[in-house]
Amino acid sequence: MRVLIRCDGYGAIGLGHVVRCLVLARALRRAGDQVFFALRESQPGVLLVEQDGFAYENGARLPDDPGGASWLLQLARERQAEVVILDIRDDLPSACLEELKKRSVLIVTLDDPSERRLLADLAFYPPVPQVRMMDWRSFQGELHTGWEWVLLQERFRNLPPRQERPNDTPRLLLTFGGSDPAGLSLFALDLLEEIACPFEPCLVLGKAFCHGEALTKKLAHSCRDYRVLRDVQDMAAVMAEADLALAAGGGTGYELAVMGVPAIHIALTEDHLLACSELEKAGMAICLGMWPAIQEQTLQVRKIVEMWLADAQKRAAAGQRGRTLLDGYGSERIAQAIKTYFQQRRPETNELS
C-alpha cells in the first residue's frame, strides 16, 4: 500500500501524535508498505520523522487553505496515496475526506474526536469512555476500540517479569511529555519539597522541553537530589526502574501501565481526563483531575503521592493490573486491520494513479 500519514508534533500539543504514528508507520514498513508523512510547518516532530528515515512534507499554514485541505489533497495526488491516516487536532474540514473518498482512498483515523471520524473507513481508539458518548449513527466504517488497539513503541513488548520485590527506597518517576507545555515539571518540584517519606526522584525532560531556565533555578534550590534525564531514547528502561510515576495524561499512561508502573496522572485536556479516568477505573492509576485546577489542591495531591509511596502492596497490585491488560502489539494489529480492509475493498481503478 502507498500510505500518507498526516500528524503534527509541537510545543502546544506535544509529540505524542507523531510518536504513535511512527510506531504504526514502522509496522506498515515492516509489512512492505510505502509510508510518507505530512506535517504542518517546521516543528520538533519533523526531527523524529527524519530520524526514522521516512520521507515527509512540511506544509505552511495558509489563510486561504483552512485546515490545510488543499495541501493534503495535492500531496495525496502527488504521492498516489491509497491510504490516508489522520492523527490531528486541527480544523481539517470533512469535505477534504469526502474528496479523498471520491478518489477511492482508504481513510483511517486515530483517536479522532471530531466529526471527521464519521467519514473514516477505519477508526481506532484506546478504551476511552468518550467513544461511547459519540454519535455514530451515520458512521459506515469499522470501529475498533479497546486495550488491544493502543499504540505503543516496540520496546514496550516482550517485557521480562516485573521484579517482585520493590526498591528499598521507592523510586518516583516524573514525566510530563516531550514539551511539558503547562510546566508540570515545575509544579512537581514544588509539590515534592515537603514530602516527608524517603524516595528517589527521577525527572525526565523531553526533546522539546520549554521551561529550561525556570527548572534550572528550582533544581538549584531544591532540598532533594534529582536524577535528571533529557531526551531519553529508551523510556522503557527508565520506567523499569521506577516504583511509582507522577505523569501527564496521554500516551505515557499506557506505557507506564504496560511496564507495570502505577501512576498518578494530571490531565491537560478533557480527552486526557477521560482516558486517565479509564486507567483509574481499570485499577492501574490515579487520576488527579484537570490542570490548572490541581494547582489549588497541592495539599491533597501531596497526600496522595505520600500514600502511594508508602504502600508497596498497593503499587504492586496496580502495576500487575496494567501488565495484564496491555501487551504492546497495538501497532501490528492496526497495520494488519488496515491491510485486510484494503485488500477486501481494493478498487479496480484508482483516480490518483
Tab-separated table of C-alpha atoms in Angstrom:
chain	number	residue	atom	x	y	z
A	1	MET	CA	0.000	0.000	0.000
A	2	ARG	CA	1.025	3.628	-0.527
A	3	VAL	CA	0.250	5.297	2.801
A	4	LEU	CA	0.156	9.005	3.657
A	5	ILE	CA	0.168	9.823	7.397
A	6	ARG	CA	-0.990	13.285	8.443
A	7	CYS	CA	0.013	14.270	12.001
A	8	ASP	CA	1.647	17.090	13.980
A	9	GLY	CA	4.019	17.450	16.921
A	10	TYR	CA	4.998	20.750	18.536
A	11	GLY	CA	5.024	22.525	21.891
A	12	ALA	CA	1.321	23.251	22.294
A	13	ILE	CA	0.135	19.671	21.666
A	14	GLY	CA	3.281	17.685	22.465
A	15	LEU	CA	4.970	14.981	20.414
A	16	GLY	CA	2.699	12.057	21.278
A	17	HIS	CA	0.758	12.121	17.997
A	18	VAL	CA	3.951	11.871	15.946
A	19	VAL	CA	5.455	9.204	18.204
A	20	ARG	CA	2.472	6.874	17.912
A	21	CYS	CA	2.172	7.469	14.168
A	22	LEU	CA	5.808	6.484	13.786
A	23	VAL	CA	5.103	3.247	15.647
A	24	LEU	CA	2.322	2.468	13.167
A	25	ALA	CA	4.475	3.615	10.238
A	26	ARG	CA	7.223	1.189	11.218
A	27	ALA	CA	4.723	-1.666	11.417
A	28	LEU	CA	3.473	-0.797	7.923
A	29	ARG	CA	7.026	-0.532	6.618
A	30	ARG	CA	7.864	-3.951	8.040
A	31	ALA	CA	4.863	-5.290	6.102
A	32	GLY	CA	6.302	-3.872	2.876
A	33	ASP	CA	4.149	-0.746	2.572
A	34	GLN	CA	5.374	2.676	1.431
A	35	VAL	CA	4.831	5.393	4.064
A	36	PHE	CA	5.025	9.166	3.647
A	37	PHE	CA	4.410	11.813	6.350
A	38	ALA	CA	2.710	15.207	6.109
A	39	LEU	CA	3.315	17.708	8.926
A	40	ARG	CA	2.270	21.350	9.072
A	41	GLU	CA	5.165	23.828	9.218
A	42	SER	CA	8.559	23.236	10.825
A	43	GLN	CA	8.124	21.576	14.204
A	44	PRO	CA	10.051	19.249	16.564
A	45	GLY	CA	8.054	16.277	15.321
A	46	VAL	CA	9.812	16.566	11.958
A	47	LEU	CA	13.105	15.573	13.600
A	48	LEU	CA	11.583	12.336	14.848
A	49	VAL	CA	10.297	11.501	11.369
A	50	GLU	CA	13.719	12.228	9.878
A	51	GLN	CA	15.464	10.014	12.435
A	52	ASP	CA	13.243	7.102	11.446
A	53	GLY	CA	14.108	7.563	7.775
A	54	PHE	CA	10.625	8.365	6.485
A	55	ALA	CA	10.015	10.821	3.657
A	56	TYR	CA	7.890	13.800	4.649
A	57	GLU	CA	6.493	17.130	3.520
A	58	ASN	CA	6.239	20.329	5.576
A	59	GLY	CA	3.247	22.494	4.740
A	60	ALA	CA	2.873	26.141	5.721
A	61	ARG	CA	-0.388	27.389	7.258
A	62	LEU	CA	-2.136	29.454	4.613
A	63	PRO	CA	-5.147	31.623	5.445
A	64	ASP	CA	-6.885	30.649	2.204
A	65	ASP	CA	-6.469	26.905	2.889
A	66	PRO	CA	-8.470	26.041	6.053
A	67	GLY	CA	-7.005	23.043	7.844
A	68	GLY	CA	-4.528	22.529	5.014
A	69	ALA	CA	-7.155	20.706	2.957
A	70	SER	CA	-5.873	21.746	-0.483
A	71	TRP	CA	-2.311	20.949	0.545
A	72	LEU	CA	-3.269	17.478	1.792
A	73	LEU	CA	-5.280	16.690	-1.329
A	74	GLN	CA	-2.387	17.764	-3.526
A	75	LEU	CA	0.057	15.618	-1.557
A	76	ALA	CA	-2.258	12.620	-1.760
A	77	ARG	CA	-2.434	13.029	-5.532
A	78	GLU	CA	1.298	13.552	-5.987
A	79	ARG	CA	2.156	10.555	-3.811
A	80	GLN	CA	-0.604	8.421	-5.350
A	81	ALA	CA	-1.778	7.642	-1.817
A	82	GLU	CA	-4.066	4.635	-1.471
A	83	VAL	CA	-4.438	5.064	2.296
A	84	VAL	CA	-4.533	8.300	4.337
A	85	ILE	CA	-4.092	8.048	8.117
A	86	LEU	CA	-5.136	11.070	10.200
A	87	ASP	CA	-3.939	11.788	13.739
A	88	ILE	CA	-4.618	15.512	14.007
A	89	ARG	CA	-6.266	18.109	16.230
A	90	ASP	CA	-6.647	20.920	13.680
A	91	ASP	CA	-9.593	22.194	11.642
A	92	LEU	CA	-9.206	19.995	8.568
A	93	PRO	CA	-12.727	20.049	7.080
A	94	SER	CA	-14.748	16.899	6.489
A	95	ALA	CA	-15.069	17.962	2.844
A	96	CYS	CA	-11.398	17.037	2.409
A	97	LEU	CA	-12.140	13.462	3.456
A	98	GLU	CA	-15.143	13.350	1.174
A	99	GLU	CA	-12.902	14.312	-1.745
A	100	LEU	CA	-10.371	11.623	-0.826
A	101	LYS	CA	-13.121	9.021	-0.685
A	102	LYS	CA	-14.255	10.038	-4.183
A	103	ARG	CA	-10.750	9.094	-5.307
A	104	SER	CA	-11.113	5.651	-3.649
A	105	VAL	CA	-8.594	6.492	-0.922
A	106	LEU	CA	-8.964	4.457	2.275
A	107	ILE	CA	-9.413	6.810	5.267
A	108	VAL	CA	-8.104	5.818	8.707
A	109	THR	CA	-8.488	7.967	11.836
A	110	LEU	CA	-6.634	7.549	15.129
A	111	ASP	CA	-8.348	8.694	18.325
A	112	ASP	CA	-10.257	11.428	16.454
A	113	PRO	CA	-12.933	13.268	18.495
A	114	SER	CA	-14.146	15.401	15.564
A	115	GLU	CA	-16.919	14.809	13.047
A	116	ARG	CA	-14.252	13.652	10.573
A	117	ARG	CA	-14.403	10.222	12.217
A	118	LEU	CA	-17.822	9.638	10.637
A	119	LEU	CA	-16.228	9.585	7.177
A	120	ALA	CA	-13.473	7.151	8.102
A	121	ASP	CA	-13.350	3.628	6.745
A	122	LEU	CA	-11.468	2.547	9.858
A	123	ALA	CA	-11.476	4.360	13.216
A	124	PHE	CA	-9.220	3.254	16.088
A	125	TYR	CA	-9.433	4.291	19.744
A	126	PRO	CA	-7.955	3.207	23.048
A	127	PRO	CA	-10.560	2.149	25.643
A	128	VAL	CA	-11.827	5.642	26.442
A	129	PRO	CA	-15.393	6.489	27.529
A	130	GLN	CA	-15.758	9.375	25.069
A	131	VAL	CA	-16.096	6.842	22.238
A	132	ARG	CA	-19.309	5.587	23.813
A	133	MET	CA	-20.535	9.164	24.202
A	134	MET	CA	-20.163	9.999	20.499
A	135	ASP	CA	-22.972	9.789	17.953
A	136	TRP	CA	-22.042	7.062	15.443
A	137	ARG	CA	-25.396	6.737	13.669
A	138	SER	CA	-24.115	7.944	10.279
A	139	PHE	CA	-20.815	6.021	10.508
A	140	GLN	CA	-20.466	3.280	7.904
A	141	GLY	CA	-16.902	2.152	8.541
A	142	GLU	CA	-15.308	-0.188	11.073
A	143	LEU	CA	-14.887	0.997	14.671
A	144	HIS	CA	-12.147	-0.585	16.803
A	145	THR	CA	-11.740	0.400	20.450
A	146	GLY	CA	-10.052	-1.332	23.385
A	147	TRP	CA	-6.773	-2.038	25.119
A	148	GLU	CA	-5.606	-4.183	22.187
A	149	TRP	CA	-5.536	-1.149	19.848
A	150	VAL	CA	-3.291	1.080	21.994
A	151	LEU	CA	-0.235	2.228	20.026
A	152	LEU	CA	2.969	1.657	21.984
A	153	GLN	CA	6.592	1.682	20.851
A	154	GLU	CA	8.198	-1.670	20.103
A	155	ARG	CA	10.350	-1.562	23.233
A	156	PHE	CA	7.166	-1.923	25.298
A	157	ARG	CA	6.566	-5.520	24.246
A	158	ASN	CA	8.062	-8.897	25.180
A	159	LEU	CA	8.943	-7.477	28.592
A	160	PRO	CA	10.683	-9.535	31.289
A	161	PRO	CA	8.739	-10.225	34.504
A	162	ARG	CA	8.496	-7.238	36.843
A	163	GLN	CA	10.723	-7.565	39.902
A	164	GLU	CA	8.679	-8.972	42.771
A	165	ARG	CA	10.471	-7.001	45.458
A	166	PRO	CA	10.265	-3.181	45.220
A	167	ASN	CA	13.251	-0.948	45.810
A	168	ASP	CA	14.048	-0.329	49.479
A	169	THR	CA	13.616	3.379	48.821
A	170	PRO	CA	10.767	3.970	46.316
A	171	ARG	CA	11.829	5.449	43.008
A	172	LEU	CA	9.471	8.149	41.766
A	173	LEU	CA	9.481	8.893	38.040
A	174	LEU	CA	8.362	12.356	36.891
A	175	THR	CA	7.466	12.567	33.213
A	176	PHE	CA	5.305	15.188	31.520
A	177	GLY	CA	5.675	14.695	27.785
A	178	GLY	CA	8.038	15.853	25.079
A	179	SER	CA	7.499	19.584	25.647
A	180	ASP	CA	5.667	19.854	29.001
A	181	PRO	CA	3.669	22.863	27.733
A	182	ALA	CA	1.945	23.506	31.082
A	183	GLY	CA	5.118	23.398	33.152
A	184	LEU	CA	4.067	20.393	35.231
A	185	SER	CA	7.717	19.681	35.997
A	186	LEU	CA	7.928	22.972	37.888
A	187	PHE	CA	4.744	22.172	39.826
A	188	ALA	CA	6.052	18.705	40.697
A	189	LEU	CA	9.307	20.055	42.120
A	190	ASP	CA	7.408	22.430	44.406
A	191	LEU	CA	4.988	19.669	45.394
A	192	LEU	CA	7.681	17.191	46.380
A	193	GLU	CA	9.746	19.549	48.531
A	194	GLU	CA	7.581	18.960	51.608
A	195	ILE	CA	7.012	15.202	51.337
A	196	ALA	CA	8.368	13.603	54.474
A	197	CYS	CA	8.818	9.953	53.463
A	198	PRO	CA	12.056	8.967	51.682
A	199	PHE	CA	12.066	8.467	47.910
A	200	GLU	CA	14.400	8.842	44.940
A	201	PRO	CA	13.091	11.261	42.271
A	202	CYS	CA	13.925	10.923	38.591
A	203	LEU	CA	12.825	13.724	36.252
A	204	VAL	CA	12.599	13.033	32.510
A	205	LEU	CA	12.655	16.015	30.125
A	206	GLY	CA	11.623	15.647	26.511
A	207	LYS	CA	13.314	16.889	23.367
A	208	ALA	CA	11.063	19.959	23.153
A	209	PHE	CA	11.026	20.889	26.873
A	210	CYS	CA	10.303	24.611	27.082
A	211	HIS	CA	10.924	25.674	30.713
A	212	GLY	CA	14.664	25.166	30.976
A	213	GLU	CA	15.636	28.370	32.780
A	214	ALA	CA	12.896	28.137	35.424
A	215	LEU	CA	13.656	24.461	36.031
A	216	THR	CA	17.380	25.105	36.490
A	217	LYS	CA	16.622	27.656	39.213
A	218	LYS	CA	14.277	25.298	41.060
A	219	LEU	CA	16.731	22.415	40.926
A	220	ALA	CA	19.487	24.656	42.297
A	221	HIS	CA	17.382	25.480	45.375
A	222	SER	CA	15.806	22.057	45.896
A	223	CYS	CA	16.432	20.063	49.059
A	224	ARG	CA	16.265	16.845	47.049
A	225	ASP	CA	18.809	15.154	44.835
A	226	TYR	CA	17.118	14.792	41.438
A	227	ARG	CA	18.283	12.475	38.728
A	228	VAL	CA	17.522	14.456	35.563
A	229	LEU	CA	17.377	12.706	32.181
A	230	ARG	CA	16.987	14.598	28.913
A	231	ASP	CA	15.740	13.335	25.540
A	232	VAL	CA	15.613	9.702	26.695
A	233	GLN	CA	15.833	7.204	23.858
A	234	ASP	CA	14.683	4.163	25.830
A	235	MET	CA	11.867	5.147	28.183
A	236	ALA	CA	11.054	1.502	28.831
A	237	ALA	CA	14.411	1.047	30.558
A	238	VAL	CA	13.847	4.140	32.693
A	239	MET	CA	10.303	3.068	33.607
A	240	ALA	CA	11.536	-0.415	34.512
A	241	GLU	CA	13.485	1.110	37.417
A	242	ALA	CA	10.505	3.068	38.802
A	243	ASP	CA	8.113	2.083	41.580
A	244	LEU	CA	5.664	4.945	41.003
A	245	ALA	CA	5.174	7.738	38.454
A	246	LEU	CA	3.735	11.242	38.531
A	247	ALA	CA	2.878	11.953	34.917
A	248	ALA	CA	0.850	13.972	32.447
A	249	GLY	CA	-2.154	12.293	30.893
A	250	GLY	CA	-1.845	10.887	27.385
A	251	GLY	CA	0.115	8.080	25.787
A	252	THR	CA	2.594	7.919	28.664
A	253	GLY	CA	-0.158	6.445	30.820
A	254	TYR	CA	-0.357	3.357	28.620
A	255	GLU	CA	3.426	2.998	28.548
A	256	LEU	CA	3.600	3.078	32.338
A	257	ALA	CA	0.754	0.577	32.563
A	258	VAL	CA	2.357	-1.979	30.261
A	259	MET	CA	5.607	-1.583	32.248
A	260	GLY	CA	3.771	-2.350	35.476
A	261	VAL	CA	4.378	1.094	36.971
A	262	PRO	CA	1.388	2.557	38.859
A	263	ALA	CA	0.875	6.216	38.007
A	264	ILE	CA	-0.662	9.386	39.355
A	265	HIS	CA	-1.884	11.413	36.384
A	266	ILE	CA	-2.572	15.081	35.725
A	267	ALA	CA	-4.802	15.722	32.703
A	268	LEU	CA	-4.132	18.646	30.366
A	269	THR	CA	-7.215	18.181	28.163
A	270	GLU	CA	-10.726	16.824	28.538
A	271	ASP	CA	-9.766	13.863	26.353
A	272	HIS	CA	-6.818	13.096	28.624
A	273	LEU	CA	-9.067	13.395	31.668
A	274	LEU	CA	-11.430	10.737	30.342
A	275	ALA	CA	-8.538	8.487	29.314
A	276	CYS	CA	-6.916	8.831	32.756
A	277	SER	CA	-10.237	8.066	34.395
A	278	GLU	CA	-10.410	4.815	32.418
A	279	LEU	CA	-6.923	3.864	33.652
A	280	GLU	CA	-8.084	4.558	37.189
A	281	LYS	CA	-11.256	2.514	36.681
A	282	ALA	CA	-9.108	-0.393	35.488
A	283	GLY	CA	-7.156	-0.213	38.741
A	284	MET	CA	-3.756	0.765	37.366
A	285	ALA	CA	-3.552	4.504	38.072
A	286	ILE	CA	-4.970	7.518	39.886
A	287	CYS	CA	-6.444	10.491	38.019
A	288	LEU	CA	-5.990	13.744	39.949
A	289	GLY	CA	-8.128	15.783	37.560
A	290	MET	CA	-7.628	18.702	35.204
A	291	TRP	CA	-4.780	21.167	35.122
A	292	PRO	CA	-4.697	24.013	36.164
A	293	ALA	CA	-7.375	23.349	38.831
A	294	ILE	CA	-4.928	20.944	40.501
A	295	GLN	CA	-2.717	23.913	41.367
A	296	GLU	CA	-5.286	24.822	44.031
A	297	GLN	CA	-5.179	21.305	45.534
A	298	THR	CA	-1.496	20.996	46.402
A	299	LEU	CA	-2.104	19.604	49.892
A	300	GLN	CA	-4.465	16.872	48.663
A	301	VAL	CA	-2.131	15.908	45.823
A	302	ARG	CA	0.826	15.710	48.190
A	303	LYS	CA	-1.109	13.362	50.478
A	304	ILE	CA	-1.959	11.078	47.558
A	305	VAL	CA	1.676	10.888	46.444
A	306	GLU	CA	2.796	10.177	50.019
A	307	MET	CA	0.195	7.419	50.414
A	308	TRP	CA	1.312	5.625	47.237
A	309	LEU	CA	4.993	5.989	48.091
A	310	ALA	CA	4.332	4.393	51.488
A	311	ASP	CA	2.223	1.445	50.259
A	312	ALA	CA	4.268	-1.109	48.309
A	313	GLN	CA	1.400	-3.610	48.142
A	314	LYS	CA	-0.949	-1.066	46.574
A	315	ARG	CA	1.687	-0.201	43.971
A	316	ALA	CA	2.339	-3.849	43.141
A	317	ALA	CA	-1.352	-4.634	42.649
A	318	ALA	CA	-1.881	-1.639	40.347
A	319	GLY	CA	1.234	-2.479	38.354
A	320	GLN	CA	0.164	-6.071	37.799
A	321	ARG	CA	-3.233	-4.919	36.534
A	322	GLY	CA	-1.585	-2.822	33.806
A	323	ARG	CA	0.561	-5.662	32.539
A	324	THR	CA	-2.497	-7.890	32.361
A	325	LEU	CA	-4.449	-5.551	30.061
A	326	LEU	CA	-1.723	-4.319	27.687
A	327	ASP	CA	0.786	-6.225	25.566
A	328	GLY	CA	2.320	-3.546	23.286
A	329	TYR	CA	1.211	-5.049	19.949
A	330	GLY	CA	-1.439	-2.475	19.020
A	331	SER	CA	0.559	-1.191	16.046
A	332	GLU	CA	0.773	-4.650	14.483
A	333	ARG	CA	-2.968	-5.158	14.917
A	334	ILE	CA	-3.837	-1.795	13.380
A	335	ALA	CA	-1.457	-2.327	10.460
A	336	GLN	CA	-2.975	-5.736	9.781
A	337	ALA	CA	-6.537	-4.389	10.068
A	338	ILE	CA	-5.731	-1.684	7.513
A	339	LYS	CA	-4.116	-4.217	5.180
A	340	THR	CA	-7.070	-6.623	5.448
A	341	TYR	CA	-9.658	-3.894	4.823
A	342	PHE	CA	-7.644	-2.525	1.899
A	343	GLN	CA	-7.338	-5.922	0.240
A	344	GLN	CA	-11.026	-6.693	0.671
A	345	ARG	CA	-12.261	-3.445	-0.878
A	346	ARG	CA	-9.379	-2.585	-3.211
A	347	PRO	CA	-10.889	-0.862	-6.274
A	348	GLU	CA	-10.050	-1.951	-9.798
A	349	THR	CA	-9.132	1.622	-10.680
A	350	ASN	CA	-7.852	4.491	-8.588
A	351	GLU	CA	-8.257	8.083	-9.753
A	352	LEU	CA	-4.942	9.002	-8.114
A	353	SER	CA	-2.945	6.677	-10.326
